[in-house]
PDB file of C-alpha atoms and ligand atoms in Angstrom:
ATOM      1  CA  UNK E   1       0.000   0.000   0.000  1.00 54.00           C
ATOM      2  CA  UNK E   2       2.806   2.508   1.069  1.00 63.00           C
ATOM      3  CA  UNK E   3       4.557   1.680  -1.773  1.00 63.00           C
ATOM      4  CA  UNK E   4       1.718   1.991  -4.264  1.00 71.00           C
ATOM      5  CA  UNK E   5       1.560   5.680  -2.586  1.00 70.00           C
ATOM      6  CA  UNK E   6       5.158   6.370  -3.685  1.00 63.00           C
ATOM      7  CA  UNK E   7       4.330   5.909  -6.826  1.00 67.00           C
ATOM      8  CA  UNK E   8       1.264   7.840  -7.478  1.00 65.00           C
ATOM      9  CA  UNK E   9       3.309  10.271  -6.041  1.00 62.00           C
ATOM     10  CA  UNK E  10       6.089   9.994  -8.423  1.00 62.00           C
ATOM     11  CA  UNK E  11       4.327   9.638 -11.165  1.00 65.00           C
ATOM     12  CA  UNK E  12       2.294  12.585 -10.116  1.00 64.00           C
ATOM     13  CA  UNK E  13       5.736  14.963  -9.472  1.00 64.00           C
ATOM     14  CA  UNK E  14       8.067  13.453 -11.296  1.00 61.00           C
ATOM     15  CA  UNK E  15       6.735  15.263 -15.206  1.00 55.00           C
ATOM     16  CA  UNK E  16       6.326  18.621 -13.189  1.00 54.00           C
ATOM     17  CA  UNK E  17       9.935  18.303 -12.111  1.00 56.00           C
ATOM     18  CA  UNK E  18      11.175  17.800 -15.532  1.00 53.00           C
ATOM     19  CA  UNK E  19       9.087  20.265 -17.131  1.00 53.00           C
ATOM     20  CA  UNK E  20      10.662  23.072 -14.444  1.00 59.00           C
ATOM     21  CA  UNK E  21      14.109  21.690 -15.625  1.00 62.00           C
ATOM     22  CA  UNK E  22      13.171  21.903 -19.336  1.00 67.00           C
ATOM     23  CA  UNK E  23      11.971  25.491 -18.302  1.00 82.00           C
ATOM     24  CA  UNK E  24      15.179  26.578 -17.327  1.00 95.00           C
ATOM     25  CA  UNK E  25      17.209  25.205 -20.184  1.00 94.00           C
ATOM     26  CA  UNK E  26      14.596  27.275 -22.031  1.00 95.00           C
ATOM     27  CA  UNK E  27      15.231  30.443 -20.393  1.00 96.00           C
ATOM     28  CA  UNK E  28      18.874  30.127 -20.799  1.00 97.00           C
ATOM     29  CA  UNK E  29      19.047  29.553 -24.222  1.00 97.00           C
ATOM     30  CA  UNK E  30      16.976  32.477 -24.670  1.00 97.00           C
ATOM     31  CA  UNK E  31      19.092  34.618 -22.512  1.00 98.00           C
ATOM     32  CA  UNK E  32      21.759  33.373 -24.872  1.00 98.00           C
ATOM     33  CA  UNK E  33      20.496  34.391 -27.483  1.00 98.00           C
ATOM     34  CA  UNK E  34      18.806  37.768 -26.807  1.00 98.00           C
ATOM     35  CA  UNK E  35      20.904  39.250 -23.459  1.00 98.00           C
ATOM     36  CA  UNK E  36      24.543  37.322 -25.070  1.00 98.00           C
ATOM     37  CA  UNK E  37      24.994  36.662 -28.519  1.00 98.00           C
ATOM     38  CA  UNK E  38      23.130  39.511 -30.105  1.00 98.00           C
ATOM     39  CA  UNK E  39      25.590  41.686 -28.236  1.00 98.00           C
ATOM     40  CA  UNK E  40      28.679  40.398 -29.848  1.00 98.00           C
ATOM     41  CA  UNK E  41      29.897  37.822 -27.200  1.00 98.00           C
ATOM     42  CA  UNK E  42      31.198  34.980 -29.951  1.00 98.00           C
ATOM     43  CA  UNK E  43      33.908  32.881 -28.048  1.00 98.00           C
ATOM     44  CA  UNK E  44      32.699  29.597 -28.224  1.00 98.00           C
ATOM     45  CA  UNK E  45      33.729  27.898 -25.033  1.00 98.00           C
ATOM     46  CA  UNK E  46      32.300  31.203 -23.131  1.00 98.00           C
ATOM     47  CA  UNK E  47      29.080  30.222 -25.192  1.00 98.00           C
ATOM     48  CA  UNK E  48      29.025  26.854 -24.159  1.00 98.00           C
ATOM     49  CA  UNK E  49      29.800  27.059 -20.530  1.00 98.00           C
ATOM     50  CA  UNK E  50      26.886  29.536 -19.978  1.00 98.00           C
ATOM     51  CA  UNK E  51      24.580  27.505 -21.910  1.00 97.00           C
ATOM     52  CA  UNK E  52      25.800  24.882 -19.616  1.00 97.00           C
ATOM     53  CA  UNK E  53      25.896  26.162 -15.717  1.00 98.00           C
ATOM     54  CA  UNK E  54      22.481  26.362 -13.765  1.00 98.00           C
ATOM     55  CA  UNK E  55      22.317  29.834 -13.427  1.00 98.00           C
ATOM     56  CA  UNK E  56      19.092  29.449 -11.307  1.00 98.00           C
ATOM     57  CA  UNK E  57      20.784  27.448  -8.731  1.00 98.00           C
ATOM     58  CA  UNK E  58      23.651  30.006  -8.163  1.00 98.00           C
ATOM     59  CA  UNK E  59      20.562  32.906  -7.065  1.00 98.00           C
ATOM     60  CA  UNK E  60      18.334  32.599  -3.725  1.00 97.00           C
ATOM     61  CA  UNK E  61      14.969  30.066  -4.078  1.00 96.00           C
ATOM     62  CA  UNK E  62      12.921  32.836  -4.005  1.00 97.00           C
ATOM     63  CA  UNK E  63      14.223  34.239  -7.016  1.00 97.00           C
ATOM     64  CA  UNK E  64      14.855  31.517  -9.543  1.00 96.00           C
ATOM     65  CA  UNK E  65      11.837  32.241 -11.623  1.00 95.00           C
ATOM     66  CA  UNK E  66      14.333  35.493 -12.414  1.00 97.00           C
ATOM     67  CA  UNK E  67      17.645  33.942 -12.823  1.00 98.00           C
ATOM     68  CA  UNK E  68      17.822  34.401 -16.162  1.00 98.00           C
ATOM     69  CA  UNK E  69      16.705  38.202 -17.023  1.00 97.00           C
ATOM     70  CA  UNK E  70      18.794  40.602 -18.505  1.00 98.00           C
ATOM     71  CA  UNK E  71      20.182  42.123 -15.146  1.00 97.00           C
ATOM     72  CA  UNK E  72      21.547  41.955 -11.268  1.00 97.00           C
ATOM     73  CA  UNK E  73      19.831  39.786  -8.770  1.00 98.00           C
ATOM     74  CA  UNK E  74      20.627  40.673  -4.979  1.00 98.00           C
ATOM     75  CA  UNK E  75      21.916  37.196  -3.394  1.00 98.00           C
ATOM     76  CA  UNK E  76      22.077  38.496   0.227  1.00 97.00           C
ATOM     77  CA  UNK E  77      24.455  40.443   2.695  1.00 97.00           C
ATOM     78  CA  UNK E  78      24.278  43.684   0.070  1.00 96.00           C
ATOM     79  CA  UNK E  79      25.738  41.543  -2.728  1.00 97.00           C
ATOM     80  CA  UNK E  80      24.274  40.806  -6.242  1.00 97.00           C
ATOM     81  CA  UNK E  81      25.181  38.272  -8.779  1.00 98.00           C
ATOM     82  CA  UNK E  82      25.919  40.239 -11.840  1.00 97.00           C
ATOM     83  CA  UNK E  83      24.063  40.498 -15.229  1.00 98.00           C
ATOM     84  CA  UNK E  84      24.894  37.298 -17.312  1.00 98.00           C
ATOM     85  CA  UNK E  85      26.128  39.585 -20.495  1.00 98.00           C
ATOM     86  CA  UNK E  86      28.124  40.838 -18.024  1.00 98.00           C
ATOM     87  CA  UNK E  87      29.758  37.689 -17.210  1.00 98.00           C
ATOM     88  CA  UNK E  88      30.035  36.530 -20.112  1.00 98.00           C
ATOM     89  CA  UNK E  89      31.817  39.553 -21.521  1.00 98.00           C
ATOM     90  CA  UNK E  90      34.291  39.256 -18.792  1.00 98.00           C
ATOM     91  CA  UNK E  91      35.058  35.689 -18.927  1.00 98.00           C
ATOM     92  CA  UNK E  92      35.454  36.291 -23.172  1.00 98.00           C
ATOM     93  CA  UNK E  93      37.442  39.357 -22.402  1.00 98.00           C
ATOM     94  CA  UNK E  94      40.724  36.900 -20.440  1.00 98.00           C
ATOM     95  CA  UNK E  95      40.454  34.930 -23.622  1.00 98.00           C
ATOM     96  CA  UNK E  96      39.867  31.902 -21.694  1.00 98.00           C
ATOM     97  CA  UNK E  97      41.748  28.406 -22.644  1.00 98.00           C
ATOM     98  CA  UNK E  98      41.626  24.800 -21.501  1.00 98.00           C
ATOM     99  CA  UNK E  99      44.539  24.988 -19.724  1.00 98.00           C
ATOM    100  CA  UNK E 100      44.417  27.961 -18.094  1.00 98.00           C
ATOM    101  CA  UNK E 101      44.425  28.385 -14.565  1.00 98.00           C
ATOM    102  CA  UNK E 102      42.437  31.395 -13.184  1.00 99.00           C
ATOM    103  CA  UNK E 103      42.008  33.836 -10.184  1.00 99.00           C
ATOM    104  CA  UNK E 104      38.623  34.971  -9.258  1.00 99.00           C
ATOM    105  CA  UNK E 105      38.587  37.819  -6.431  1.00 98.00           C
ATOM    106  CA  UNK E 106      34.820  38.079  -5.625  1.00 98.00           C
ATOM    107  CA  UNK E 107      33.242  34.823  -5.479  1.00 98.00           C
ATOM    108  CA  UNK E 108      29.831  36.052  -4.467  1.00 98.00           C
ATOM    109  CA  UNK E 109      27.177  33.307  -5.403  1.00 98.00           C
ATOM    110  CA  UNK E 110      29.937  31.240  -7.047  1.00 98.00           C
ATOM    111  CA  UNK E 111      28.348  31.310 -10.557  1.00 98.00           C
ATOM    112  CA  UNK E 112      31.410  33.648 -12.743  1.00 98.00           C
ATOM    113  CA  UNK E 113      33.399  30.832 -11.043  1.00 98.00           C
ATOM    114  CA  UNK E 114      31.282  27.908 -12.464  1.00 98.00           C
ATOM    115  CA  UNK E 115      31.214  29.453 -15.561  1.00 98.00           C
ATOM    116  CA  UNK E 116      34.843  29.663 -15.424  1.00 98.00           C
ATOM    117  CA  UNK E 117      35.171  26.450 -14.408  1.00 98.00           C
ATOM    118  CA  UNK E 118      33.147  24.583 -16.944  1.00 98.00           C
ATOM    119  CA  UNK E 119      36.000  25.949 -19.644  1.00 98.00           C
ATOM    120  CA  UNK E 120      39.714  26.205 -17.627  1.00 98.00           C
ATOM    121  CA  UNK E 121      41.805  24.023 -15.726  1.00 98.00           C
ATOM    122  CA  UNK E 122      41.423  25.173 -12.252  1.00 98.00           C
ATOM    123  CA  UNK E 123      40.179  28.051 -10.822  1.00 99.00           C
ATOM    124  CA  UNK E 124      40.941  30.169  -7.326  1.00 99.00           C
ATOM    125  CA  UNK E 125      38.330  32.013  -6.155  1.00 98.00           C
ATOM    126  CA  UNK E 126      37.947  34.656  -3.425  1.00 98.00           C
ATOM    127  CA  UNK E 127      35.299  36.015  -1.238  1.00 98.00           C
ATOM    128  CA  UNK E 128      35.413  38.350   2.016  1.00 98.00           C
ATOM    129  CA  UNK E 129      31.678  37.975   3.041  1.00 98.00           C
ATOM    130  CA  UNK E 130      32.706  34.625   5.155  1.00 98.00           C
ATOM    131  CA  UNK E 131      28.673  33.404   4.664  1.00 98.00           C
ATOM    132  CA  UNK E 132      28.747  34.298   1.166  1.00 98.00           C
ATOM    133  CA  UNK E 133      32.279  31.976   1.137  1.00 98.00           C
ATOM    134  CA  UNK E 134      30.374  29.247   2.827  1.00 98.00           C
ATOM    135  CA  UNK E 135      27.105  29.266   0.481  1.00 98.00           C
ATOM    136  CA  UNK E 136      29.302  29.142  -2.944  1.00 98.00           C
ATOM    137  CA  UNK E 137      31.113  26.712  -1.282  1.00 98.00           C
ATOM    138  CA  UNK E 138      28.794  24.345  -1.132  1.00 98.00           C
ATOM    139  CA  UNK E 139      26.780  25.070  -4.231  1.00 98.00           C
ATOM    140  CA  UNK E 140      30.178  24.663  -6.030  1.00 98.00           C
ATOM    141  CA  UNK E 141      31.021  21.241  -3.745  1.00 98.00           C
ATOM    142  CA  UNK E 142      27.215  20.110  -4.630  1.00 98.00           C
ATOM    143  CA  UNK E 143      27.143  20.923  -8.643  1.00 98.00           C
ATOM    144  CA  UNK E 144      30.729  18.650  -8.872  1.00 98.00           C
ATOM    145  CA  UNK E 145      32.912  21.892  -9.975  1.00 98.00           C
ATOM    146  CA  UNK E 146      36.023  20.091  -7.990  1.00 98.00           C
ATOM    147  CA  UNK E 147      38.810  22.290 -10.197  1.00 98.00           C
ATOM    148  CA  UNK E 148      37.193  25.428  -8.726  1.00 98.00           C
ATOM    149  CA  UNK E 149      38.671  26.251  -5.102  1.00 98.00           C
ATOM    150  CA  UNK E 150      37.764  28.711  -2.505  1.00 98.00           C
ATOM    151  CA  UNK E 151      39.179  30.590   0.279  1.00 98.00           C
ATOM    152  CA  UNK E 152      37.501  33.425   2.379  1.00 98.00           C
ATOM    153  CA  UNK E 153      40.042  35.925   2.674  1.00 98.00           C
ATOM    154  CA  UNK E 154      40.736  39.773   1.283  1.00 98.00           C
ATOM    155  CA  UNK E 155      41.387  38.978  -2.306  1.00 98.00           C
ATOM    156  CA  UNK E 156      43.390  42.564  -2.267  1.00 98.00           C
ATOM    157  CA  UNK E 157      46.356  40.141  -1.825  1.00 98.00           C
ATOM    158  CA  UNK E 158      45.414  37.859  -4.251  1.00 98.00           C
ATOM    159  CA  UNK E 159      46.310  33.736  -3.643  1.00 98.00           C
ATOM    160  CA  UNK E 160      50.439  34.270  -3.559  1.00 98.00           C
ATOM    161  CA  UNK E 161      51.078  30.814  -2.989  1.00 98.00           C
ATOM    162  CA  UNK E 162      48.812  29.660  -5.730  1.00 98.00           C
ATOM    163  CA  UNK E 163      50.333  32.000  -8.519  1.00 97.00           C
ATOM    164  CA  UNK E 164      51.384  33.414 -11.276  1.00 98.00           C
ATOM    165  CA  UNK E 165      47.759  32.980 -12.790  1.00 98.00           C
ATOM    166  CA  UNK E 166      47.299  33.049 -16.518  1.00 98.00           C
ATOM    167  CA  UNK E 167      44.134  35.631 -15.895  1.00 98.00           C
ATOM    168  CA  UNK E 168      42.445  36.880 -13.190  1.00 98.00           C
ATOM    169  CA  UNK E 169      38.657  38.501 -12.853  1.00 98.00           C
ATOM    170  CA  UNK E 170      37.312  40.590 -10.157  1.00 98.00           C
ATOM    171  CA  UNK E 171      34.585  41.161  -9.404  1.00 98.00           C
ATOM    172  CA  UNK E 172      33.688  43.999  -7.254  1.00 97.00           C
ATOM    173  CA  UNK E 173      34.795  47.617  -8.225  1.00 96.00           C
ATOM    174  CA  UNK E 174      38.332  48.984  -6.722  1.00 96.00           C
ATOM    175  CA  UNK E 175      39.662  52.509  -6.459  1.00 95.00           C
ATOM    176  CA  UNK E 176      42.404  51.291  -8.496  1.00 97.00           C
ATOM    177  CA  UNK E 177      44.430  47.908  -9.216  1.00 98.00           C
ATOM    178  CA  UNK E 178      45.486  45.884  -6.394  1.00 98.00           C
ATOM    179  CA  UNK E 179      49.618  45.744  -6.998  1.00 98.00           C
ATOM    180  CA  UNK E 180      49.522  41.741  -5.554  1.00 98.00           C
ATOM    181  CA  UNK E 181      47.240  41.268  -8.234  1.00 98.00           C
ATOM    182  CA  UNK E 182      49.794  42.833 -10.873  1.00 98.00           C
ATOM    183  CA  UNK E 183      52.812  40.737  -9.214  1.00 97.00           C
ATOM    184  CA  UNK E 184      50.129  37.235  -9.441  1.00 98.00           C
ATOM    185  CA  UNK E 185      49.484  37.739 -13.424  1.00 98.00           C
ATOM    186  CA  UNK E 186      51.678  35.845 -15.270  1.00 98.00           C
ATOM    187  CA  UNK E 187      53.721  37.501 -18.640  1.00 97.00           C
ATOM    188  CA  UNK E 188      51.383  37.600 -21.019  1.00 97.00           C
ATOM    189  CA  UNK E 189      48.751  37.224 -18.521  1.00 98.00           C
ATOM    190  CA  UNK E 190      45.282  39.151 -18.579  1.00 98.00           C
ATOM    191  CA  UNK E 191      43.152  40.595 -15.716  1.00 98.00           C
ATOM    192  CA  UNK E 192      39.631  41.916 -16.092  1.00 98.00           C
ATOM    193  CA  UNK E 193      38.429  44.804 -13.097  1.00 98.00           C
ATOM    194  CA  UNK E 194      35.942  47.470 -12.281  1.00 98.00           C
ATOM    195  CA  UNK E 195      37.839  50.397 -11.399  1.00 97.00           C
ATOM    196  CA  UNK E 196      36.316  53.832 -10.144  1.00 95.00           C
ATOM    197  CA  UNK E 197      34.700  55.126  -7.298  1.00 87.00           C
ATOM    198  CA  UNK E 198      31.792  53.071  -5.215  1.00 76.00           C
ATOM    199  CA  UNK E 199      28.291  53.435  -6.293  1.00 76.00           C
ATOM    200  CA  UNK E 200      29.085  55.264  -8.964  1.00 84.00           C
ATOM    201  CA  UNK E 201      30.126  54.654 -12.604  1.00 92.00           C
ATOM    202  CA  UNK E 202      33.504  52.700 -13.001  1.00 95.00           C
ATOM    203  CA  UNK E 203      35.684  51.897 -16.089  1.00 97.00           C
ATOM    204  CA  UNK E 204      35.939  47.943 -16.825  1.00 98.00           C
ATOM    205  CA  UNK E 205      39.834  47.978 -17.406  1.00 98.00           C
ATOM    206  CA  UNK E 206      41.684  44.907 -19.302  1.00 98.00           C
ATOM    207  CA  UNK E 207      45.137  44.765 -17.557  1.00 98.00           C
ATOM    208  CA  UNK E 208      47.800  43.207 -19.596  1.00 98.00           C
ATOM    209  CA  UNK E 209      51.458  41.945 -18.916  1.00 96.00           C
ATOM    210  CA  UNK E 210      54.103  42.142 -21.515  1.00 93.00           C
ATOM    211  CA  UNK E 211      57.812  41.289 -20.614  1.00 92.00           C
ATOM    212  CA  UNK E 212      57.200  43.134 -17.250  1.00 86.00           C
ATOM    213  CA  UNK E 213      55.201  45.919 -18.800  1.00 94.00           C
ATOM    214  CA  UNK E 214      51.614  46.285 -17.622  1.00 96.00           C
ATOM    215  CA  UNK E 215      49.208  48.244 -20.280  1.00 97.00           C
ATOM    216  CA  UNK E 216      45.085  48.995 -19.287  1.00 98.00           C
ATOM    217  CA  UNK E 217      42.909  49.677 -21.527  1.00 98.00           C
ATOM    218  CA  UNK E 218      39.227  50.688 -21.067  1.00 98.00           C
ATOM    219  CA  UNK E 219      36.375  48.218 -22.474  1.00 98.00           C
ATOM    220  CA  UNK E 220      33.200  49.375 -21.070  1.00 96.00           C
ATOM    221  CA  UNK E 221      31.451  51.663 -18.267  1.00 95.00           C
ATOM    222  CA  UNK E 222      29.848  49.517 -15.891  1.00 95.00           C
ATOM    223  CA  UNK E 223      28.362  49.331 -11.925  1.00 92.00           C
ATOM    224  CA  UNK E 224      29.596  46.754  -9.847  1.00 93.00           C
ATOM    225  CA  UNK E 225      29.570  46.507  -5.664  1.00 93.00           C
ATOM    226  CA  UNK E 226      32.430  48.124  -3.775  1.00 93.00           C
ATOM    227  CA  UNK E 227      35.761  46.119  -3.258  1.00 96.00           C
ATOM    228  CA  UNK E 228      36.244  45.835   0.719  1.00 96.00           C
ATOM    229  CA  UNK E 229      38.591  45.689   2.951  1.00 93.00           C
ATOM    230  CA  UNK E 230      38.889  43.825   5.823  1.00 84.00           C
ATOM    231  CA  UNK E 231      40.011  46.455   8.912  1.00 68.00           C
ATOM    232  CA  UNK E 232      41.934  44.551  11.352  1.00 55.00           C
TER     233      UNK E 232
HETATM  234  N1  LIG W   1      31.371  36.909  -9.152  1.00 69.40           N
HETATM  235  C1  LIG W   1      30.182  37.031  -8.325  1.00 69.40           C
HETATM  236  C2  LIG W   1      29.755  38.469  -8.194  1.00 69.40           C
HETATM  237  C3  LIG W   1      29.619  38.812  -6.755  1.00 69.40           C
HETATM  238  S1  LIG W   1      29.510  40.521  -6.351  1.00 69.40           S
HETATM  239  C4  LIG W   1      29.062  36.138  -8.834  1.00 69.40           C
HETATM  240  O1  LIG W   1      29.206  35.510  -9.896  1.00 69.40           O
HETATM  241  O2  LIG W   1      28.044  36.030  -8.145  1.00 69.40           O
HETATM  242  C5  LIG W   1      31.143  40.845  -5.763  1.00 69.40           C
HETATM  243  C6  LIG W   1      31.597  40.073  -4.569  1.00 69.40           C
HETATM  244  O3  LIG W   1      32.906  40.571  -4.227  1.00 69.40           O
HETATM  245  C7  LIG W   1      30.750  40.235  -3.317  1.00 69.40           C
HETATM  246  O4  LIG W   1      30.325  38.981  -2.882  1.00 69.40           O
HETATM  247  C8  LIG W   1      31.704  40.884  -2.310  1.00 69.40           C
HETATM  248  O5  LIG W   1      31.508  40.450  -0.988  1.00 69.40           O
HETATM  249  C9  LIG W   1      33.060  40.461  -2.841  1.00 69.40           C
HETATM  250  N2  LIG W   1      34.203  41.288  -2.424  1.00 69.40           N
HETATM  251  C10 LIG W   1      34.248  42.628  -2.249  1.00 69.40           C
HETATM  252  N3  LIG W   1      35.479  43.015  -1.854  1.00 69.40           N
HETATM  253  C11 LIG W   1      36.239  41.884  -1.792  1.00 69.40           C
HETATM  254  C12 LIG W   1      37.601  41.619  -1.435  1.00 69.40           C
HETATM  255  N4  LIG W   1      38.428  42.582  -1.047  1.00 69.40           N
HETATM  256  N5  LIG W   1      38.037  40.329  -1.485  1.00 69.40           N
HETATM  257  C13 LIG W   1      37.208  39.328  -1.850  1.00 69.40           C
HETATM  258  N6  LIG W   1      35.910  39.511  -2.181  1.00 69.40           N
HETATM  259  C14 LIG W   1      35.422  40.774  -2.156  1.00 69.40           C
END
């Protein structure tokens, strides 16, 4: 009898389960094609890997149904997981290969680093919000994405003992460019970061190392939340 219930039950949840699933693979090819590839993002493994990563788990329950519009979505503790063109234009911008391995300063809800780690070899990914750390963590642990490793720490420093790193992204907008992040990019290395003043505008600045020479060049204006610092 009980196990007749189980399955009525099963049979009764299990196609509305797979239809939500279906739903989201939906949505994100959508987004992919409207919010990514109409605005020029082409590189195919960036293509791939966010056609690939759950988006919707990476955002709080309560807001799955909006994990894949064309924006923000807050994900707790004054945070936001950022717009998906957005990370997608970032993780094209580092000109991402198989064998790369990759610093992330900013882990935040841990998708850029999925996303990241669905295309390079390993990736080393920072976040000072130690809940925020814990939550990614976990999501990251859950979804199988063992080449991407955390640490909750001020990413100012960058992961010294880790380095040099063919690219590095961050994530959250500094006055200006963290020199241990300079020192961790290796020659002919590429970093992607928000630099200007908090809550305002800030330039998105490709950093690139040539035989000891660093160059920046602008890409875009964008609005990304404030690099901390811890204060002790
Ligand atoms: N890449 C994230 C975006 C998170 S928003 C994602 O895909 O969801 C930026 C994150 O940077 C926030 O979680 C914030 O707490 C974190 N952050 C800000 N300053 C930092 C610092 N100095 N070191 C590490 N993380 C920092």
């Amino acid at each position: 009898m009980k196990m007749n219930r189980l399955f009525i039950l099963l049979f009764l949840f299990l196609p509305l389960f797979l239809t939500s699933q279906n739903d989201y693979q939906g949505a994100r090819e959508k987004m992919l094609i409207n919010d990514i590839k109409s605005r020029g993002v082409k590189d195919k493994l960036t293509l791939q890997a966010i056609s690939t990563v759950p988006r919707h788990l990476f955002v709080p329950q309560e807001l799955r149904s909006q994990a894949y519009r064309d924006g923000p979505l807050p994900i707790g503790y004054g945070q936001t997981i950022s717009q998906p063109y957005i990370v997608a234009f970032m993780t094209e911008a580092i000109q991402p290969k198989p064998e790369f391995k990759v610093l992330e300063i900013g882990t935040g809800s841990g998708y850029q680093a999925a996303i990241l780690g669905q295309i390079v070899d390993s990736v080393y990914t920072i976040e000072i919000i130690d809940e925020l750390h814990q939550r990614s963590k976990k999501q990251l642990q859950d979804l199988a994405y063992h080449n991407v490793i955390t640490k909750s720490a001020d990413g100012y420093f960058g992961w010294e003992a880790k380095g040099p790193f063919d690219a590095i992204i961050v994530t959250a907008a500094a006055e200006f460019v963290p020199p241990p992040l300079i020192a961790q990019l290796k020659d002919g290395g590429r970093m992607i970061i928000p630099v200007g003043t908090p809550f305002s505008t800030q330039q998105l600045l490709l950093v690139t190392k040539s035989k000891g020479k660093t160059k920046t060049k602008n890409l875009m204006f964008v609005r990304f939340v404030p690099f901390t610092r811890t204060t002790d």
